[in-house]
mmCIF file of N, CA, C and O and ligand atoms in Angstrom:
data_model
loop_
_atom_site.group_PDB
_atom_site.id
_atom_site.type_symbol
_atom_site.label_atom_id
_atom_site.label_comp_id
_atom_site.label_asym_id
_atom_site.label_seq_id
_atom_site.Cartn_x
_atom_site.Cartn_y
_atom_site.Cartn_z
ATOM 1 N N MET A 1 5.850 -12.152 -56.285
ATOM 2 C CA MET A 1 4.835 -13.169 -56.137
ATOM 3 C C MET A 1 4.654 -13.996 -55.066
ATOM 4 O O MET A 1 5.966 -15.054 -54.838
ATOM 5 N N ARG A 2 3.862 -14.103 -54.065
ATOM 6 C CA ARG A 2 4.063 -14.974 -52.949
ATOM 7 C C ARG A 2 3.062 -16.783 -53.393
ATOM 8 O O ARG A 2 2.195 -15.920 -53.743
ATOM 9 N N LYS A 3 3.741 -17.524 -53.015
ATOM 10 C CA LYS A 3 2.623 -18.799 -53.150
ATOM 11 C C LYS A 3 2.419 -19.295 -51.687
ATOM 12 O O LYS A 3 3.175 -19.377 -51.116
ATOM 13 N N CYS A 4 1.174 -19.634 -51.754
ATOM 14 C CA CYS A 4 0.636 -20.006 -50.263
ATOM 15 C C CYS A 4 1.620 -21.722 -49.722
ATOM 16 O O CYS A 4 1.514 -22.122 -50.840
ATOM 17 N N LEU A 5 2.347 -21.724 -48.897
ATOM 18 C CA LEU A 5 2.823 -23.001 -48.509
ATOM 19 C C LEU A 5 1.775 -24.190 -48.293
ATOM 20 O O LEU A 5 2.316 -25.353 -48.456
ATOM 21 N N ARG A 6 0.562 -24.149 -48.581
ATOM 22 C CA ARG A 6 -0.012 -25.021 -47.905
ATOM 23 C C ARG A 6 -1.267 -25.691 -49.292
ATOM 24 O O ARG A 6 -0.847 -26.800 -49.365
ATOM 25 N N CYS A 7 -1.458 -24.654 -50.094
ATOM 26 C CA CYS A 7 -2.319 -25.116 -51.166
ATOM 27 C C CYS A 7 -1.643 -24.639 -52.377
ATOM 28 O O CYS A 7 -2.014 -24.851 -53.428
ATOM 29 N N ASP A 8 -0.732 -23.555 -52.514
ATOM 30 C CA ASP A 8 0.243 -23.328 -53.609
ATOM 31 C C ASP A 8 -0.330 -22.212 -54.707
ATOM 32 O O ASP A 8 -0.292 -21.849 -55.830
ATOM 33 N N GLU A 9 -1.543 -21.395 -53.545
ATOM 34 C CA GLU A 9 -2.219 -20.636 -54.311
ATOM 35 C C GLU A 9 -1.379 -18.937 -54.741
ATOM 36 O O GLU A 9 -0.820 -19.114 -53.424
ATOM 37 N N VAL A 10 -1.659 -18.513 -55.569
ATOM 38 C CA VAL A 10 -1.141 -17.338 -55.400
ATOM 39 C C VAL A 10 -1.441 -15.963 -54.310
ATOM 40 O O VAL A 10 -3.098 -15.609 -53.865
ATOM 41 N N MET A 11 -0.784 -15.590 -53.409
ATOM 42 C CA MET A 11 -1.127 -14.727 -52.374
ATOM 43 C C MET A 11 -1.553 -13.435 -52.811
ATOM 44 O O MET A 11 -0.810 -12.755 -53.534
ATOM 45 N N VAL A 12 -2.248 -12.718 -51.717
ATOM 46 C CA VAL A 12 -2.532 -11.274 -51.909
ATOM 47 C C VAL A 12 -1.685 -10.710 -51.111
ATOM 48 O O VAL A 12 -1.710 -10.908 -49.775
ATOM 49 N N GLU A 13 -0.803 -9.717 -51.436
ATOM 50 C CA GLU A 13 0.177 -9.407 -50.555
ATOM 51 C C GLU A 13 0.243 -7.684 -49.673
ATOM 52 O O GLU A 13 0.275 -7.470 -48.669
ATOM 53 N N ASP A 14 -0.686 -7.127 -50.410
ATOM 54 C CA ASP A 14 -0.849 -5.861 -49.999
ATOM 55 C C ASP A 14 -1.725 -5.318 -48.836
ATOM 56 O O ASP A 14 -2.478 -4.842 -48.533
ATOM 57 N N TYR A 15 -1.073 -6.536 -47.873
ATOM 58 C CA TYR A 15 -2.090 -6.404 -46.279
ATOM 59 C C TYR A 15 -0.789 -5.493 -45.384
ATOM 60 O O TYR A 15 0.235 -5.704 -45.752
ATOM 61 N N MET A 16 -1.288 -4.785 -44.240
ATOM 62 C CA MET A 16 -0.566 -4.746 -43.251
ATOM 63 C C MET A 16 -1.109 -5.381 -42.293
ATOM 64 O O MET A 16 -2.298 -5.474 -41.929
ATOM 65 N N LEU A 17 -0.262 -5.228 -40.733
ATOM 66 C CA LEU A 17 -0.536 -6.021 -39.747
ATOM 67 C C LEU A 17 -1.481 -4.555 -38.590
ATOM 68 O O LEU A 17 -0.367 -3.725 -38.578
ATOM 69 N N LYS A 18 -2.502 -4.460 -38.234
ATOM 70 C CA LYS A 18 -2.468 -3.694 -37.349
ATOM 71 C C LYS A 18 -3.332 -4.293 -35.976
ATOM 72 O O LYS A 18 -3.510 -5.145 -35.789
ATOM 73 N N THR A 19 -3.302 -3.044 -34.701
ATOM 74 C CA THR A 19 -3.839 -3.813 -33.520
ATOM 75 C C THR A 19 -5.459 -3.034 -33.403
ATOM 76 O O THR A 19 -5.602 -2.283 -34.402
ATOM 77 N N GLU A 20 -6.208 -3.832 -32.988
ATOM 78 C CA GLU A 20 -7.617 -2.995 -32.677
ATOM 79 C C GLU A 20 -7.583 -2.393 -31.203
ATOM 80 O O GLU A 20 -6.851 -3.197 -30.347
ATOM 81 N N ASN A 21 -8.938 -2.420 -31.434
ATOM 82 C CA ASN A 21 -9.416 -1.917 -29.775
ATOM 83 C C ASN A 21 -8.613 -0.621 -28.973
ATOM 84 O O ASN A 21 -8.217 -0.720 -27.838
ATOM 85 N N LEU A 22 -7.611 -0.570 -29.958
ATOM 86 C CA LEU A 22 -6.576 1.053 -28.974
ATOM 87 C C LEU A 22 -7.164 2.367 -29.495
ATOM 88 O O LEU A 22 -7.666 2.758 -30.658
ATOM 89 N N THR A 23 -6.507 3.577 -29.020
ATOM 90 C CA THR A 23 -7.383 4.550 -29.071
ATOM 91 C C THR A 23 -6.592 5.267 -29.974
ATOM 92 O O THR A 23 -6.716 6.078 -30.916
ATOM 93 N N ALA A 24 -5.129 4.493 -30.206
ATOM 94 C CA ALA A 24 -4.755 5.334 -31.590
ATOM 95 C C ALA A 24 -4.205 3.859 -32.793
ATOM 96 O O ALA A 24 -4.448 2.863 -31.979
ATOM 97 N N VAL A 25 -4.320 4.632 -34.249
ATOM 98 C CA VAL A 25 -3.910 3.292 -35.073
ATOM 99 C C VAL A 25 -2.575 3.061 -34.726
ATOM 100 O O VAL A 25 -1.627 3.862 -34.631
ATOM 101 N N ALA A 26 -1.985 1.493 -34.533
ATOM 102 C CA ALA A 26 -0.843 1.007 -34.586
ATOM 103 C C ALA A 26 -0.449 0.142 -35.569
ATOM 104 O O ALA A 26 -0.980 -1.051 -35.874
ATOM 105 N N SER A 27 1.061 0.362 -36.153
ATOM 106 C CA SER A 27 0.727 -0.912 -36.908
ATOM 107 C C SER A 27 2.329 -1.373 -36.609
ATOM 108 O O SER A 27 2.571 -0.813 -35.773
ATOM 109 N N VAL A 28 2.405 -2.767 -36.932
ATOM 110 C CA VAL A 28 3.589 -3.672 -36.433
ATOM 111 C C VAL A 28 4.856 -3.631 -37.521
ATOM 112 O O VAL A 28 4.744 -3.374 -38.429
ATOM 113 N N VAL A 29 5.769 -3.099 -36.882
ATOM 114 C CA VAL A 29 7.261 -2.291 -37.276
ATOM 115 C C VAL A 29 8.139 -3.860 -37.111
ATOM 116 O O VAL A 29 8.192 -4.715 -35.553
ATOM 117 N N LEU A 30 9.263 -3.779 -37.516
ATOM 118 C CA LEU A 30 10.358 -4.887 -37.653
ATOM 119 C C LEU A 30 11.302 -3.868 -36.834
ATOM 120 O O LEU A 30 12.268 -2.761 -37.364
ATOM 121 N N ALA A 31 12.206 -4.172 -35.910
ATOM 122 C CA ALA A 31 13.155 -3.746 -34.977
ATOM 123 C C ALA A 31 14.193 -4.491 -34.426
ATOM 124 O O ALA A 31 13.688 -5.897 -34.127
ATOM 125 N N LYS A 32 15.105 -4.448 -34.391
ATOM 126 C CA LYS A 32 16.195 -5.917 -33.772
ATOM 127 C C LYS A 32 16.572 -4.438 -32.275
ATOM 128 O O LYS A 32 16.949 -3.586 -32.429
ATOM 129 N N GLY A 33 16.465 -5.543 -31.122
ATOM 130 C CA GLY A 33 17.295 -5.018 -29.978
ATOM 131 C C GLY A 33 16.344 -4.049 -29.496
ATOM 132 O O GLY A 33 15.265 -3.552 -29.857
ATOM 133 N N GLY A 34 16.267 -3.633 -28.244
ATOM 134 C CA GLY A 34 16.178 -2.316 -27.510
ATOM 135 C C GLY A 34 14.537 -3.133 -27.198
ATOM 136 O O GLY A 34 13.875 -3.872 -27.457
ATOM 137 N N GLY A 35 13.569 -1.965 -26.518
ATOM 138 C CA GLY A 35 12.684 -2.319 -25.832
ATOM 139 C C GLY A 35 11.626 -1.505 -27.120
ATOM 140 O O GLY A 35 11.869 -1.602 -28.138
ATOM 141 N N ILE A 36 10.534 -1.036 -26.380
ATOM 142 C CA ILE A 36 9.530 -0.427 -27.064
ATOM 143 C C ILE A 36 10.044 0.715 -27.775
ATOM 144 O O ILE A 36 9.017 1.432 -28.851
ATOM 145 N N PHE A 37 10.745 1.437 -27.081
ATOM 146 C CA PHE A 37 11.453 2.872 -27.532
ATOM 147 C C PHE A 37 12.713 2.957 -28.371
ATOM 148 O O PHE A 37 13.530 3.510 -28.773
ATOM 149 N N SER A 38 12.952 1.527 -28.856
ATOM 150 C CA SER A 38 14.472 1.382 -29.747
ATOM 151 C C SER A 38 14.312 2.091 -30.735
ATOM 152 O O SER A 38 13.120 1.897 -31.740
ATOM 153 N N SER A 39 15.226 2.637 -31.108
ATOM 154 C CA SER A 39 15.328 3.304 -32.578
ATOM 155 C C SER A 39 15.985 2.247 -33.446
ATOM 156 O O SER A 39 15.600 3.349 -34.806
ATOM 157 N N ASN A 40 16.238 1.622 -33.552
ATOM 158 C CA ASN A 40 16.663 0.609 -34.498
ATOM 159 C C ASN A 40 15.689 0.111 -35.395
ATOM 160 O O ASN A 40 15.419 -1.333 -35.748
ATOM 161 N N THR A 41 14.376 0.831 -35.316
ATOM 162 C CA THR A 41 13.171 0.244 -36.243
ATOM 163 C C THR A 41 13.566 0.350 -37.793
ATOM 164 O O THR A 41 14.275 0.951 -38.594
ATOM 165 N N LYS A 42 13.464 -0.626 -38.427
ATOM 166 C CA LYS A 42 13.841 -1.250 -40.041
ATOM 167 C C LYS A 42 12.763 -0.574 -40.526
ATOM 168 O O LYS A 42 12.604 -0.428 -41.970
ATOM 169 N N GLY A 43 11.558 -1.034 -40.173
ATOM 170 C CA GLY A 43 10.103 -0.711 -41.074
ATOM 171 C C GLY A 43 8.996 -1.293 -41.171
ATOM 172 O O GLY A 43 9.024 -2.478 -40.058
ATOM 173 N N LYS A 44 8.151 -1.324 -41.585
ATOM 174 C CA LYS A 44 6.847 -1.610 -41.564
ATOM 175 C C LYS A 44 7.023 -3.416 -41.916
ATOM 176 O O LYS A 44 7.363 -4.168 -42.894
ATOM 177 N N VAL A 45 6.056 -4.063 -41.142
ATOM 178 C CA VAL A 45 5.761 -5.614 -41.583
ATOM 179 C C VAL A 45 4.737 -5.433 -42.414
ATOM 180 O O VAL A 45 3.743 -5.125 -42.004
ATOM 181 N N LYS A 46 4.628 -6.514 -43.340
ATOM 182 C CA LYS A 46 3.873 -6.807 -44.249
ATOM 183 C C LYS A 46 3.134 -8.198 -43.913
ATOM 184 O O LYS A 46 3.586 -8.852 -43.519
ATOM 185 N N ALA A 47 1.847 -8.315 -44.573
ATOM 186 C CA ALA A 47 0.834 -9.692 -44.359
ATOM 187 C C ALA A 47 0.682 -10.135 -46.217
ATOM 188 O O ALA A 47 -0.162 -9.008 -46.984
ATOM 189 N N ALA A 48 0.619 -11.425 -46.329
ATOM 190 C CA ALA A 48 -0.127 -11.888 -47.517
ATOM 191 C C ALA A 48 -0.989 -12.953 -46.866
ATOM 192 O O ALA A 48 -0.598 -13.343 -46.005
ATOM 193 N N VAL A 49 -2.055 -12.957 -47.585
ATOM 194 C CA VAL A 49 -3.345 -13.625 -47.572
ATOM 195 C C VAL A 49 -3.733 -14.543 -48.400
ATOM 196 O O VAL A 49 -3.782 -13.988 -49.596
ATOM 197 N N CYS A 50 -3.651 -16.035 -48.241
ATOM 198 C CA CYS A 50 -4.281 -16.824 -49.336
ATOM 199 C C CYS A 50 -5.559 -16.622 -49.408
ATOM 200 O O CYS A 50 -6.417 -17.115 -48.331
ATOM 201 N N PRO A 51 -6.049 -16.093 -50.754
ATOM 202 C CA PRO A 51 -7.627 -16.379 -51.025
ATOM 203 C C PRO A 51 -8.433 -17.579 -50.853
ATOM 204 O O PRO A 51 -9.385 -17.768 -51.069
ATOM 205 N N LYS A 52 -7.524 -18.814 -50.915
ATOM 206 C CA LYS A 52 -8.551 -20.069 -50.957
ATOM 207 C C LYS A 52 -8.259 -20.765 -49.529
ATOM 208 O O LYS A 52 -9.158 -21.073 -49.529
ATOM 209 N N CYS A 53 -6.996 -20.465 -49.037
ATOM 210 C CA CYS A 53 -7.439 -20.695 -47.573
ATOM 211 C C CYS A 53 -7.385 -20.230 -46.025
ATOM 212 O O CYS A 53 -7.539 -20.652 -44.838
ATOM 213 N N GLY A 54 -7.045 -18.868 -46.516
ATOM 214 C CA GLY A 54 -6.564 -18.016 -45.365
ATOM 215 C C GLY A 54 -5.222 -18.226 -44.562
ATOM 216 O O GLY A 54 -5.246 -17.442 -43.802
ATOM 217 N N GLU A 55 -4.704 -18.643 -45.046
ATOM 218 C CA GLU A 55 -3.004 -18.960 -44.536
ATOM 219 C C GLU A 55 -2.673 -17.342 -44.758
ATOM 220 O O GLU A 55 -2.573 -16.649 -45.796
ATOM 221 N N ILE A 56 -2.192 -16.987 -43.842
ATOM 222 C CA ILE A 56 -1.500 -15.299 -43.807
ATOM 223 C C ILE A 56 0.091 -15.948 -43.741
ATOM 224 O O ILE A 56 0.636 -16.690 -42.879
ATOM 225 N N SER A 57 0.808 -15.190 -44.504
ATOM 226 C CA SER A 57 2.113 -15.108 -44.596
ATOM 227 C C SER A 57 2.623 -13.627 -44.257
ATOM 228 O O SER A 57 2.498 -12.617 -44.880
ATOM 229 N N ILE A 58 3.731 -13.760 -43.028
ATOM 230 C CA ILE A 58 3.922 -12.546 -42.293
ATOM 231 C C ILE A 58 5.440 -12.153 -43.041
ATOM 232 O O ILE A 58 6.108 -12.894 -42.988
ATOM 233 N N PHE A 59 5.862 -11.224 -43.660
ATOM 234 C CA PHE A 59 7.117 -10.719 -44.470
ATOM 235 C C PHE A 59 7.509 -9.236 -43.874
ATOM 236 O O PHE A 59 7.085 -8.252 -43.980
ATOM 237 N N PHE A 60 8.959 -9.327 -44.462
ATOM 238 C CA PHE A 60 9.732 -8.006 -44.807
ATOM 239 C C PHE A 60 10.234 -7.574 -46.038
ATOM 240 O O PHE A 60 10.924 -8.498 -46.177
ATOM 241 N N ASP A 61 9.743 -6.730 -46.552
ATOM 242 C CA ASP A 61 10.182 -6.380 -48.310
ATOM 243 C C ASP A 61 11.221 -5.692 -48.214
ATOM 244 O O ASP A 61 11.700 -5.597 -49.321
ATOM 245 N N GLU A 62 11.591 -4.467 -47.194
ATOM 246 C CA GLU A 62 12.894 -4.012 -47.377
ATOM 247 C C GLU A 62 14.001 -4.904 -47.050
ATOM 248 O O GLU A 62 14.856 -4.158 -46.026
ATOM 249 N N LEU A 63 14.491 -5.612 -47.546
ATOM 250 C CA LEU A 63 16.117 -6.561 -47.482
ATOM 251 C C LEU A 63 16.880 -5.779 -47.415
ATOM 252 O O LEU A 63 17.995 -6.143 -46.691
ATOM 253 N N ASN A 64 17.233 -4.883 -47.946
ATOM 254 C CA ASN A 64 18.274 -4.274 -48.138
ATOM 255 C C ASN A 64 18.374 -3.452 -46.607
ATOM 256 O O ASN A 64 19.988 -2.792 -46.596
ATOM 257 N N LYS A 65 17.511 -3.241 -45.818
ATOM 258 C CA LYS A 65 17.598 -2.569 -44.402
ATOM 259 C C LYS A 65 18.328 -3.799 -43.502
ATOM 260 O O LYS A 65 18.773 -3.139 -42.435
ATOM 261 N N ILE A 66 18.121 -4.769 -43.882
ATOM 262 C CA ILE A 66 18.627 -6.142 -42.751
ATOM 263 C C ILE A 66 19.699 -6.342 -43.025
ATOM 264 O O ILE A 66 20.630 -7.837 -42.929
ATOM 265 N N LYS A 67 20.278 -6.104 -44.660
ATOM 266 C CA LYS A 67 21.549 -6.950 -44.578
ATOM 267 C C LYS A 67 22.833 -6.134 -44.217
ATOM 268 O O LYS A 67 22.963 -4.725 -44.077
HETATM 269 ZN ZN1 ZN B 1 -3.760 -21.424 -49.395
#
């Protein structure tokens, strides 16, 4: 459970980051080093939104992949 850093409200976590106005659907992933063709991709970046103030928290929940 994530709490909003601004107002301490419980955030809604099950959001993904997507790009708009592209011909293909693209989500944002976490990767280390390399360029756009880097194969060192760790996984999808997630987002939580505060339902009270709209604050967005971006996070990565597959921590075992970056340890
Ligand atoms: Zn908030």
